[in-house]
Coordinates of C-alpha atoms in Angstrom, one line a residue:
M13 CA -21.2 -14.3 -21.2
L14 CA -17.9 -11.8 -21.0
Q15 CA -17.2 -11.1 -17.4
R16 CA -18.2 -7.8 -16.2
V17 CA -15.4 -6.2 -13.4
A18 CA -15.6 -2.9 -11.8
V19 CA -12.3 -2.0 -10.3
I20 CA -12.1 0.6 -7.7
G21 CA -8.7 3.0 -7.5
A22 CA -6.7 4.0 -10.8
G23 CA -3.3 3.5 -8.9
A24 CA -0.5 0.8 -9.3
A25 CA -3.1 -2.1 -8.2
G26 CA -6.3 -0.8 -10.1
L27 CA -3.9 0.2 -13.6
C28 CA -2.7 -3.9 -13.1
V29 CA -5.8 -4.9 -12.4
A30 CA -7.3 -3.0 -16.2
R31 CA -3.7 -4.5 -17.7
H32 CA -4.4 -8.0 -17.3
I33 CA -8.3 -8.1 -17.8
L34 CA -7.4 -6.3 -21.1
S35 CA -4.9 -9.0 -21.9
R36 CA -7.9 -11.7 -21.5
L37 CA -10.8 -9.9 -23.7
N38 CA -12.2 -13.4 -24.5
S39 CA -13.4 -13.7 -20.8
F40 CA -14.1 -10.3 -19.8
A41 CA -15.4 -7.2 -21.0
P42 CA -13.5 -3.9 -21.1
P43 CA -13.0 -3.1 -17.2
V44 CA -14.5 -0.1 -15.6
V45 CA -12.1 2.1 -13.7
F46 CA -13.8 4.3 -10.8
E47 CA -11.0 7.1 -9.7
L48 CA -11.6 9.6 -7.2
T49 CA -9.3 11.9 -8.6
D50 CA -8.5 13.6 -11.7
K51 CA -5.5 11.8 -12.4
V52 CA -4.0 8.2 -12.3
G53 CA -1.2 6.9 -9.9
G54 CA -2.9 6.6 -6.2
T55 CA -0.3 7.3 -3.5
W56 CA 2.1 8.7 -6.1
C57 CA 0.4 11.4 -7.1
Y58 CA 1.6 14.5 -5.3
D59 CA -0.8 17.1 -4.2
E60 CA 0.7 19.9 -2.5
R61 CA -2.5 20.8 -0.9
V62 CA -3.6 19.1 2.8
G63 CA -6.8 18.3 4.1
T64 CA -10.0 18.4 1.6
Y65 CA -10.4 18.5 -2.4
D66 CA -12.1 21.1 -3.8
N67 CA -15.5 19.1 -3.9
G68 CA -14.9 18.3 0.0
L69 CA -13.8 15.3 0.4
P70 CA -10.5 14.4 2.1
L71 CA -7.1 14.5 0.2
H72 CA -6.2 11.1 -0.5
S73 CA -2.3 11.2 -1.2
S74 CA 0.4 11.4 1.4
M75 CA 3.2 11.5 -0.6
Y76 CA 5.6 14.5 0.4
R77 CA 7.6 17.0 -1.7
D78 CA 11.1 15.2 -1.6
L79 CA 10.1 11.6 -1.1
K80 CA 12.6 9.1 -3.0
T81 CA 11.8 4.9 -3.4
N82 CA 13.3 3.5 -1.0
L83 CA 13.4 0.2 -3.3
P84 CA 15.4 0.2 -6.3
K85 CA 13.3 0.4 -9.6
E86 CA 14.6 -3.1 -10.9
V87 CA 12.6 -4.7 -8.1
M88 CA 9.6 -2.3 -7.9
M89 CA 8.8 -2.8 -11.8
F90 CA 6.2 -4.7 -12.8
P91 CA 7.7 -7.7 -14.2
D92 CA 6.2 -6.9 -18.0
Y93 CA 7.3 -3.5 -17.5
P94 CA 10.6 -2.3 -16.9
F95 CA 11.4 1.9 -16.0
D96 CA 13.5 3.5 -18.4
P97 CA 17.2 1.8 -17.4
K98 CA 18.6 5.2 -18.0
L99 CA 17.2 6.6 -14.6
N100 CA 18.9 5.7 -11.3
S101 CA 17.8 3.1 -9.3
F102 CA 16.0 5.1 -6.4
L103 CA 14.1 7.4 -8.2
P104 CA 11.7 10.6 -6.7
H105 CA 8.1 9.9 -6.6
Q106 CA 7.5 11.9 -10.1
E107 CA 9.3 9.6 -11.9
V108 CA 7.0 6.7 -10.8
Q109 CA 4.2 8.7 -11.3
R110 CA 5.4 9.3 -14.7
Y111 CA 6.1 4.8 -15.2
L112 CA 2.4 4.4 -14.1
E113 CA 1.2 6.8 -16.6
G114 CA 3.4 5.0 -19.2
Y115 CA 2.2 1.9 -18.0
C116 CA -1.6 3.1 -18.2
Q117 CA -0.5 4.5 -22.0
S118 CA 1.5 1.2 -22.7
Y119 CA -1.7 -0.9 -22.3
N120 CA -4.5 1.8 -23.5
I121 CA -6.1 1.6 -20.3
L122 CA -7.5 5.4 -19.8
P123 CA -10.3 4.9 -21.8
H124 CA -11.6 2.7 -19.5
I125 CA -10.9 5.0 -16.5
R126 CA -14.1 7.3 -14.7
F127 CA -12.1 10.0 -13.4
N128 CA -13.6 12.0 -10.6
T129 CA -16.0 9.6 -9.3
V130 CA -16.9 8.3 -5.8
V131 CA -17.7 4.6 -5.3
E132 CA -20.4 4.8 -2.6
S133 CA -21.6 1.5 -2.5
V134 CA -20.4 -2.3 -3.3
K135 CA -23.4 -4.5 -2.3
P136 CA -23.3 -8.6 -3.3
V137 CA -26.6 -9.8 -4.8
G138 CA -27.6 -13.5 -5.1
M139 CA -29.0 -14.7 -8.4
T140 CA -29.7 -18.2 -9.7
T141 CA -28.1 -18.8 -13.0
E142 CA -30.0 -20.9 -15.7
D143 CA -28.4 -24.3 -14.3
E144 CA -29.4 -23.6 -10.7
E145 CA -25.9 -22.5 -9.6
P146 CA -26.5 -19.8 -6.9
R147 CA -24.3 -16.6 -8.4
T148 CA -23.2 -13.4 -6.6
T149 CA -23.5 -10.1 -9.0
W150 CA -22.8 -6.9 -7.2
K151 CA -24.6 -3.5 -7.2
V152 CA -22.1 -0.6 -7.4
T153 CA -23.1 2.7 -7.0
S154 CA -21.0 5.6 -7.9
S155 CA -21.6 9.5 -8.1
D156 CA -19.7 11.6 -10.7
S157 CA -18.4 15.3 -9.8
S158 CA -22.0 16.9 -10.6
G159 CA -23.2 14.4 -7.9
R160 CA -25.2 12.3 -10.5
Q161 CA -25.7 8.6 -9.2
K162 CA -25.8 5.7 -10.9
T163 CA -26.0 1.7 -9.6
E164 CA -24.5 -0.7 -12.0
T165 CA -24.2 -4.4 -12.1
F166 CA -20.9 -6.1 -12.4
D167 CA -20.3 -10.1 -11.7
S168 CA -16.7 -9.3 -10.2
V169 CA -15.0 -6.3 -8.0
F170 CA -11.6 -5.2 -7.4
V171 CA -10.7 -2.8 -4.6
C172 CA -7.8 -1.3 -5.4
S173 CA -8.3 1.8 -3.2
G174 CA -5.0 1.8 -1.0
H175 CA -4.2 1.9 2.5
Y176 CA -2.2 5.1 3.2
S177 CA -5.2 7.8 3.4
H178 CA -6.4 7.5 6.4
P179 CA -4.1 8.3 9.1
H180 CA -3.6 6.3 12.4
I181 CA -3.3 8.2 15.5
P182 CA -2.5 6.4 18.4
D183 CA -4.4 7.6 21.7
I184 CA -2.3 9.7 23.8
P185 CA -3.6 10.2 27.0
G186 CA -3.5 14.5 27.8
I187 CA -2.6 15.3 24.2
E188 CA -5.4 17.8 24.2
N189 CA -2.7 19.6 26.6
F190 CA 0.2 20.2 24.0
K191 CA 0.0 23.7 23.2
G192 CA 2.2 23.5 20.0
K193 CA 1.0 21.9 16.6
V194 CA -0.3 18.2 16.2
L195 CA 0.2 16.4 12.3
H196 CA 0.1 13.1 11.1
S197 CA 2.9 12.4 8.3
H198 CA -0.4 12.3 5.8
A199 CA -0.4 16.3 6.2
Y200 CA 3.3 16.6 5.5
R201 CA 4.4 17.9 2.3
Y202 CA 8.3 19.2 2.9
A203 CA 10.3 20.1 5.5
E204 CA 11.0 24.0 5.9
P205 CA 8.3 25.5 7.9
F206 CA 10.0 23.0 11.0
S207 CA 13.4 24.8 10.6
G208 CA 14.5 26.0 13.9
Q209 CA 11.5 23.9 16.0
S210 CA 11.8 21.3 18.2
V211 CA 9.8 18.2 16.5
V212 CA 8.9 14.7 18.1
V213 CA 8.4 12.4 15.6
L214 CA 6.4 9.3 17.3
G215 CA 7.1 6.4 14.6
A216 CA 10.5 5.2 13.4
K217 CA 9.3 3.0 10.3
A218 CA 10.3 3.9 6.8
S219 CA 8.6 7.7 7.1
G220 CA 9.4 8.5 10.6
L221 CA 12.7 7.5 9.6
D222 CA 13.0 9.4 6.5
I223 CA 11.1 12.8 7.6
S224 CA 13.1 13.0 10.7
I225 CA 16.1 13.1 8.3
E226 CA 14.5 15.9 6.1
L227 CA 13.6 17.6 9.3
A228 CA 17.2 17.6 10.7
K229 CA 18.6 18.7 7.4
V230 CA 16.7 22.2 7.5
G231 CA 17.7 22.7 11.3
A232 CA 15.0 21.0 13.2
Q233 CA 15.8 19.2 16.5
V234 CA 14.0 16.0 15.7
T235 CA 13.4 13.7 18.8
L236 CA 12.5 10.3 17.3
S237 CA 10.5 8.5 19.7
H238 CA 9.8 4.8 19.3
G239 CA 9.8 1.6 20.7
R240 CA 11.8 -0.7 18.5
P241 CA 15.3 -1.7 19.7
R242 CA 17.7 1.4 19.3
F243 CA 19.1 2.2 16.1
T244 CA 22.7 1.6 16.1
F245 CA 24.0 3.2 13.1
P246 CA 25.0 7.1 13.2
L247 CA 22.0 9.6 12.6
P248 CA 22.8 12.6 11.2
P249 CA 23.2 15.4 14.2
G250 CA 19.9 16.8 15.0
I251 CA 18.4 13.8 16.1
Q252 CA 18.3 11.8 19.0
Q253 CA 16.5 9.2 19.6
S254 CA 13.9 8.4 22.6
S255 CA 11.5 5.6 24.1
P256 CA 7.6 6.0 23.1
V257 CA 5.6 8.8 24.5
V258 CA 3.3 8.0 26.8
A259 CA 1.4 11.4 27.7
V260 CA 1.4 15.0 27.8
N261 CA 1.2 16.8 31.0
E262 CA -1.4 19.2 32.0
D263 CA 1.4 22.1 31.2
G264 CA 1.8 20.5 27.7
S265 CA 5.5 19.0 28.3
I266 CA 5.6 15.5 26.7
R267 CA 6.5 12.6 29.1
F268 CA 8.3 9.1 27.5
Q269 CA 8.2 6.1 28.8
D270 CA 11.4 5.8 30.7
G271 CA 10.6 8.7 33.0
S272 CA 12.1 11.5 31.0
V273 CA 10.3 15.0 30.5
G274 CA 10.6 17.3 27.3
A275 CA 9.2 20.1 25.6
A276 CA 8.6 20.4 21.8
D277 CA 7.0 22.8 19.3
V278 CA 5.6 19.6 17.3
L279 CA 4.1 16.6 17.7
M280 CA 4.5 14.5 14.0
F281 CA 2.7 11.3 14.1
C282 CA 4.5 8.6 11.9
T283 CA 2.3 6.2 13.3
G284 CA 1.1 4.7 10.0
Y285 CA -2.6 4.3 8.5
N286 CA -5.9 2.4 8.8
F287 CA -8.0 0.5 6.8
K288 CA -11.0 2.1 5.8
Y289 CA -13.7 1.2 3.1
P290 CA -16.5 3.4 3.6
F291 CA -18.5 1.8 0.1
L292 CA -18.4 -1.8 2.0
D293 CA -20.5 -3.1 4.8
G294 CA -17.9 -5.8 6.7
A295 CA -20.8 -7.4 8.0
E296 CA -22.8 -8.7 4.7
L297 CA -19.7 -9.7 3.8
G298 CA -18.8 -11.8 6.6
V299 CA -15.7 -9.6 7.0
K300 CA -14.0 -7.6 9.7
I301 CA -12.9 -4.4 8.8
Q302 CA -10.7 -2.7 11.8
D303 CA -7.8 0.0 12.0
Q304 CA -5.3 -2.6 11.5
L305 CA -6.8 -6.3 9.8
V306 CA -9.3 -6.7 7.4
S307 CA -10.3 -10.9 8.5
P308 CA -10.6 -13.4 7.0
L309 CA -9.4 -13.1 3.6
Y310 CA -8.5 -16.0 1.7
R311 CA -4.7 -15.7 0.1
F312 CA -5.2 -12.1 1.5
M313 CA -7.5 -11.1 -0.9
M314 CA -10.9 -12.4 -0.9
P315 CA -13.9 -13.0 2.0
P316 CA -14.1 -16.7 2.1
A317 CA -18.3 -16.2 1.4
F318 CA -17.9 -13.9 -1.5
P319 CA -14.9 -14.8 -3.6
S320 CA -15.5 -12.5 -6.2
L321 CA -14.7 -9.7 -4.3
F322 CA -10.8 -9.0 -4.3
F323 CA -8.9 -6.5 -2.2
I324 CA -5.5 -6.1 -3.8
G325 CA -2.4 -4.6 -2.2
I326 CA -3.5 -4.9 1.6
C327 CA -0.7 -6.7 2.9
K328 CA 1.8 -4.6 4.2
M329 CA 6.0 -4.6 4.1
I330 CA 6.1 -6.4 0.2
C331 CA 7.3 -5.5 -2.6
P332 CA 4.6 -3.8 -4.0
F333 CA 4.0 -4.0 -7.6
P334 CA 5.3 -7.6 -8.1
N335 CA 2.7 -8.8 -5.4
F336 CA 0.0 -6.8 -6.7
N337 CA 0.8 -8.2 -10.5
C338 CA 0.8 -11.8 -8.6
Q339 CA -2.2 -11.3 -7.1
V340 CA -4.2 -10.3 -10.3
Q341 CA -3.1 -12.9 -12.3
F342 CA -4.3 -15.6 -9.3
A343 CA -7.7 -13.5 -8.9
L344 CA -8.1 -13.6 -12.7
A345 CA -7.5 -17.4 -13.1
V346 CA -9.9 -17.5 -10.3
L347 CA -12.7 -15.9 -11.9
D348 CA -12.5 -17.6 -15.3
S349 CA -12.7 -21.0 -13.4
S350 CA -9.0 -21.9 -14.2
V351 CA -8.4 -22.1 -10.2
T352 CA -10.9 -24.0 -8.3
L353 CA -11.1 -22.8 -4.7
P354 CA -11.7 -25.0 -1.8
S355 CA -14.7 -24.4 -0.1
V356 CA -16.3 -21.6 1.8
A357 CA -15.9 -23.6 5.2
Q358 CA -12.2 -25.0 4.0
M359 CA -11.1 -21.6 3.1
E360 CA -12.4 -20.1 6.2
D361 CA -10.5 -22.9 8.6
E362 CA -7.4 -21.9 6.3
V363 CA -7.2 -18.4 6.9
Q364 CA -8.1 -18.6 11.0
R365 CA -5.3 -21.6 11.3
E366 CA -2.7 -19.0 9.5
L367 CA -4.0 -16.1 11.8
K368 CA -3.8 -18.3 15.0
E369 CA -0.5 -20.1 14.3
K370 CA 0.9 -15.8 13.9
M371 CA -0.7 -15.1 16.9
E372 CA 0.8 -18.0 18.9
Q373 CA 3.9 -17.1 17.7
G374 CA 3.4 -13.5 19.3
V375 CA 2.4 -11.5 16.0
Q376 CA 0.5 -8.4 17.3
Q377 CA -2.6 -8.2 15.4
R378 CA -1.7 -4.8 14.0
H379 CA 0.9 -7.0 12.4
L380 CA -1.1 -9.6 11.1
L381 CA -0.8 -8.1 7.4
V382 CA 2.8 -7.8 7.7
M383 CA 4.6 -10.2 5.3
E384 CA 7.9 -9.4 5.1
Q385 CA 9.7 -12.6 4.7
N386 CA 6.9 -14.7 3.5
Q387 CA 6.0 -12.3 0.5
W388 CA 8.4 -14.6 -1.6
E389 CA 6.5 -18.0 -0.8
Y390 CA 3.0 -16.4 -1.1
C391 CA 3.8 -15.2 -4.7
Q392 CA 5.3 -18.3 -5.6
T393 CA 2.3 -20.1 -4.2
L394 CA 0.0 -18.0 -6.4
A395 CA 1.8 -18.4 -9.8
R396 CA 2.2 -22.1 -9.0
I397 CA -1.2 -22.7 -8.4
A398 CA -2.4 -20.2 -11.5
G399 CA 0.1 -21.4 -13.8
F400 CA 1.6 -18.1 -14.9
P401 CA 5.5 -16.9 -14.8
P402 CA 6.8 -16.7 -11.1
L403 CA 8.9 -13.4 -9.7
A404 CA 12.5 -14.0 -10.9
P405 CA 14.9 -14.9 -7.9
V406 CA 16.9 -12.2 -8.6
V407 CA 14.1 -9.8 -7.3
R408 CA 14.2 -11.3 -3.9
S409 CA 17.9 -11.3 -3.6
L410 CA 18.1 -7.2 -4.8
Y411 CA 15.5 -6.5 -2.4
E412 CA 17.5 -8.2 0.5
E413 CA 20.3 -6.6 -0.4
V414 CA 18.6 -3.4 -0.1
W415 CA 16.9 -4.0 2.9
W416 CA 20.1 -4.9 4.4
Q417 CA 21.8 -1.6 3.1
R418 CA 19.2 0.8 4.2
R419 CA 19.6 -0.8 7.8
V420 CA 23.2 -0.1 8.0
H421 CA 23.3 3.5 5.6
P422 CA 19.7 4.9 6.2
E423 CA 20.9 8.5 5.0
N424 CA 23.2 6.9 2.1
Y425 CA 21.8 3.9 0.2
R426 CA 20.0 5.3 -2.6
R427 CA 23.2 6.6 -3.7
L428 CA 23.7 3.3 -4.9
N429 CA 22.9 1.8 -8.5
Y430 CA 22.3 -1.6 -9.5
K431 CA 21.6 -3.5 -12.6
L432 CA 19.8 -6.8 -13.4
I433 CA 22.0 -9.3 -15.5
S434 CA 19.6 -12.6 -15.3
D435 CA 16.9 -13.6 -13.3
T436 CA 19.2 -14.8 -10.7
Q437 CA 21.8 -11.9 -11.0
W438 CA 22.3 -8.4 -10.4
E439 CA 25.4 -6.2 -10.1
L440 CA 26.4 -3.2 -8.3
I441 CA 26.7 0.0 -10.9
E442 CA 29.9 2.2 -9.8

């Protein structure tokens, strides 16, 4: 019997799952990919609208008009599908969208995608097979654009719905006193409307810094408010740094951690996103779904009690497409039994032990899924256990070079172009 697989989301992760299933049709039936919108690409699909779609559902993408990738295409690509070599290393989002559409065409994924379809619930169902082995199947209920509901049974489910859709807004006492405009970067599209305004940007990770630079270019006065060590590199004129916002006073002025007070026309939260899976019942799966953490997940992918449900790409601060590619190949090796998992109890222990170690090292709960330096060993381990080719060392080497460049030249690092020469070497192209 071929295994039936449901894939939730047709962004980069979901397309990667479909691509690998379609190359293993001796073990798997063609996948069914459920996509909320009418296009592939997920977060890379730019939509000028903010708020809700015509059907009243909240808009998924957080893409802004002038976003350029912060990783070069040489590192970003799926290892088996390079970008067009004529393109620059750092790309506008439209090129990544085009790349994903090409990936979709190349592997003939389109016929397997159901567009404008919402997954409403995913429920495990216990079954006993002929050899008395208890086995879980999954009831997936979805509805199409006309509201017709349908429930189908699958052998496994891949959750690829992304985690850049549900804004995380920290609690700021007195925020209701603020007289200006409050928004989250999820609803930011371009800088022009903020020209000449004073904007406090909360959060200085990738999008906080990028958006601040965009705002300064159109003549906004930007206060970049964050709790990280102060940036020592030169920021463009029009941007000043400040300590975190702690409250809004009754008169609408903003109070900062260092005791200073300031006024602003706009508060822009660049404070990241929450995990939300409205179609899953965490308690039923033995998984706690919190704003900033989903746990326990064995190898950051599967609930120990239900190892035929996979979350792809849930980790943060990773090289996304290569990471998805490793996770997907590992997951399919689990499903076709070429990888044998430890017992449920062992898997749970392993996850708890890892989390405990991180917390003892002082990692905050909201950073437990941040991989950064650990991503390379993680991908290596998945490749070793499942027996697929590991990531070429050049990916790490160039990733780390760019990471360093980005810290030193946040405005200009994207002007550089790179070329891969071998599995271990890259060069800078003048």
